[in-house]
Amino acid sequence: MPFSVYTHEKILELFNGPLEDKIFYFKEKSHAEGSPPHYHIALPINDNEYILLVMFTSQVAKIKKFSSINEKQLELLYEVTPNEFSFLTRDSIIDCNDVKYWTKEELVNNVSGKMDIFNENIPLEILDNIKTKIKKSPLVRKKIKKKLL
């Protein structure tokens, strides 16, 4: 899997092309100082001014424990393995209640340091499952759900 480290200027250029099947690897400025970067999938949407991202985390037990407070929240978690995504080194989870719907400027402003971006052939079944869970989420705004392709 070839990694390319992008500057903020290059990230802005990427918005001129398709973002589907792109994996972004970066640390958010809002995360604690010692926390690691995370992988994110760019989901296809019908708005070229925005990007919709969901984040992978390897803290599966922590997310499940937090989500177990509400049974419906557990249904909106999507578990993935290194067999499904070559860049993963351990089982991970995507919380489909937690999406990032940012303009390109917001993306650039929310990245701490540099970002890696690479192509990954994401199976349609996985994308469809993630999108279905996002659409079922009571925490994701209707405006965002309508943007999903």
Tab-separated table of C-alpha atoms in Angstrom:
chain	number	residue	atom	x	y	z
A	1	MET	CA	0.000	0.000	0.000
A	2	PRO	CA	1.744	3.178	-1.144
A	3	PHE	CA	1.528	6.070	1.267
A	4	SER	CA	1.856	9.649	0.144
A	5	VAL	CA	2.350	12.368	2.691
A	6	TYR	CA	0.344	15.406	1.749
A	7	THR	CA	0.688	19.013	2.721
A	8	HIS	CA	-2.406	21.111	3.366
A	9	GLU	CA	-2.098	22.625	-0.105
A	10	LYS	CA	-2.078	19.182	-1.745
A	11	ILE	CA	-5.129	18.128	0.278
A	12	LEU	CA	-7.035	21.078	-1.159
A	13	GLU	CA	-6.007	20.020	-4.687
A	14	LEU	CA	-7.402	16.526	-4.086
A	15	PHE	CA	-10.902	17.933	-3.807
A	16	ASN	CA	-10.848	18.494	-7.565
A	17	GLY	CA	-10.902	14.711	-8.112
A	18	PRO	CA	-12.993	11.798	-6.867
A	19	LEU	CA	-12.569	10.915	-3.218
A	20	GLU	CA	-14.254	7.513	-3.275
A	21	ASP	CA	-12.005	4.592	-2.380
A	22	LYS	CA	-9.634	6.953	-0.603
A	23	ILE	CA	-8.328	6.220	2.851
A	24	PHE	CA	-7.099	9.165	4.879
A	25	TYR	CA	-4.665	8.655	7.762
A	26	PHE	CA	-4.297	11.600	10.109
A	27	LYS	CA	-4.536	12.821	13.661
A	28	GLU	CA	-7.296	15.246	14.510
A	29	LYS	CA	-6.312	18.373	16.388
A	30	SER	CA	-9.167	17.740	18.832
A	31	HIS	CA	-7.657	14.421	19.990
A	32	ALA	CA	-5.405	14.248	23.039
A	33	GLU	CA	-1.743	15.087	22.537
A	34	GLY	CA	-0.476	11.508	22.874
A	35	SER	CA	-3.190	9.860	20.817
A	36	PRO	CA	-2.258	8.238	17.501
A	37	PRO	CA	-3.515	9.073	14.024
A	38	HIS	CA	-6.494	7.104	12.698
A	39	TYR	CA	-7.612	5.778	9.344
A	40	HIS	CA	-10.742	7.296	7.810
A	41	ILE	CA	-12.845	6.247	4.806
A	42	ALA	CA	-14.100	8.974	2.480
A	43	LEU	CA	-17.678	8.073	1.596
A	44	PRO	CA	-19.203	9.104	-1.735
A	45	ILE	CA	-21.584	12.064	-1.426
A	46	ASN	CA	-23.376	14.367	-3.845
A	47	ASP	CA	-21.586	17.552	-2.791
A	48	ASN	CA	-18.135	18.463	-4.129
A	49	GLU	CA	-17.621	21.134	-1.481
A	50	TYR	CA	-17.680	18.664	1.423
A	51	ILE	CA	-16.126	15.384	2.463
A	52	LEU	CA	-17.806	12.738	4.623
A	53	LEU	CA	-15.448	10.615	6.704
A	54	VAL	CA	-15.873	7.745	9.146
A	55	MET	CA	-13.020	6.741	11.434
A	56	PHE	CA	-11.506	3.361	12.247
A	57	THR	CA	-10.430	2.738	15.831
A	58	SER	CA	-8.775	-0.329	17.290
A	59	GLN	CA	-10.328	0.381	20.692
A	60	VAL	CA	-13.132	-2.090	19.984
A	61	ALA	CA	-13.857	-3.036	23.622
A	62	LYS	CA	-13.923	0.603	24.751
A	63	ILE	CA	-16.343	1.652	21.994
A	64	LYS	CA	-18.583	-1.364	22.594
A	65	LYS	CA	-18.665	-0.698	26.338
A	66	PHE	CA	-19.540	2.965	25.805
A	67	SER	CA	-22.191	2.079	23.213
A	68	SER	CA	-23.704	-0.703	25.324
A	69	ILE	CA	-25.496	1.950	27.383
A	70	ASN	CA	-27.911	2.160	24.463
A	71	GLU	CA	-28.702	-1.094	22.617
A	72	LYS	CA	-29.550	0.780	19.396
A	73	GLN	CA	-26.119	2.392	19.408
A	74	LEU	CA	-24.470	-1.031	19.366
A	75	GLU	CA	-26.303	-1.827	16.119
A	76	LEU	CA	-24.618	1.156	14.484
A	77	LEU	CA	-21.077	-0.093	15.048
A	78	TYR	CA	-19.324	-1.769	12.132
A	79	GLU	CA	-16.536	-4.192	12.985
A	80	VAL	CA	-13.716	-4.760	10.506
A	81	THR	CA	-10.643	-6.979	10.373
A	82	PRO	CA	-7.237	-6.879	8.687
A	83	ASN	CA	-8.648	-9.451	6.239
A	84	GLU	CA	-11.054	-6.791	4.946
A	85	PHE	CA	-8.626	-3.857	4.923
A	86	SER	CA	-4.972	-4.463	4.164
A	87	PHE	CA	-3.768	-1.416	6.093
A	88	LEU	CA	-5.239	-2.581	9.420
A	89	THR	CA	-2.968	-4.439	11.829
A	90	ARG	CA	-5.724	-5.470	14.265
A	91	ASP	CA	-9.480	-5.774	14.504
A	92	SER	CA	-11.108	-2.362	14.482
A	93	ILE	CA	-14.490	-0.704	14.614
A	94	ILE	CA	-16.262	2.152	12.857
A	95	ASP	CA	-18.836	4.052	14.882
A	96	CYS	CA	-21.423	5.056	12.273
A	97	ASN	CA	-22.908	7.550	14.742
A	98	ASP	CA	-19.705	9.570	14.503
A	99	VAL	CA	-19.202	11.048	11.048
A	100	LYS	CA	-17.086	13.982	9.975
A	101	TYR	CA	-18.869	16.196	7.433
A	102	TRP	CA	-16.356	18.891	6.641
A	103	THR	CA	-15.560	21.393	3.946
A	104	LYS	CA	-12.097	21.027	2.481
A	105	GLU	CA	-10.943	23.948	4.605
A	106	GLU	CA	-12.354	22.326	7.748
A	107	LEU	CA	-10.541	19.101	6.885
A	108	VAL	CA	-7.247	20.948	6.511
A	109	ASN	CA	-7.859	22.887	9.727
A	110	ASN	CA	-8.709	19.728	11.712
A	111	VAL	CA	-5.547	17.830	10.773
A	112	SER	CA	-2.660	17.870	13.208
A	113	GLY	CA	0.539	17.585	11.176
A	114	LYS	CA	0.629	15.793	7.841
A	115	MET	CA	-1.833	13.402	6.306
A	116	ASP	CA	-1.407	10.200	4.328
A	117	ILE	CA	-3.915	9.443	1.582
A	118	PHE	CA	-4.066	6.279	-0.460
A	119	ASN	CA	-6.458	4.322	-2.641
A	120	GLU	CA	-8.079	1.183	-1.311
A	121	ASN	CA	-10.525	-0.951	-3.231
A	122	ILE	CA	-13.345	-0.885	-0.689
A	123	PRO	CA	-15.900	-3.619	-1.381
A	124	LEU	CA	-19.325	-2.223	-2.254
A	125	GLU	CA	-20.928	-4.444	0.388
A	126	ILE	CA	-18.844	-2.813	3.126
A	127	LEU	CA	-19.617	0.694	1.860
A	128	ASP	CA	-23.324	-0.122	1.661
A	129	ASN	CA	-23.330	-1.500	5.214
A	130	ILE	CA	-21.604	1.602	6.556
A	131	LYS	CA	-23.982	3.928	4.682
A	132	THR	CA	-27.020	1.968	5.919
A	133	LYS	CA	-25.848	2.275	9.510
A	134	ILE	CA	-25.209	6.020	9.093
A	135	LYS	CA	-28.720	6.486	7.704
A	136	LYS	CA	-30.151	4.665	10.757
A	137	SER	CA	-28.224	6.810	13.220
A	138	PRO	CA	-30.301	9.255	15.255
A	139	LEU	CA	-27.127	11.284	15.859
A	140	VAL	CA	-26.339	12.028	12.198
A	141	ARG	CA	-28.210	15.015	10.781
A	142	LYS	CA	-30.758	14.357	8.010
A	143	LYS	CA	-28.941	16.856	5.797
A	144	ILE	CA	-25.837	14.650	5.907
A	145	LYS	CA	-27.773	11.431	5.327
A	146	LYS	CA	-29.336	12.927	2.186
A	147	LYS	CA	-25.857	13.635	0.774
A	148	LEU	CA	-24.829	9.970	0.765
A	149	LEU	CA	-24.777	8.340	-2.668
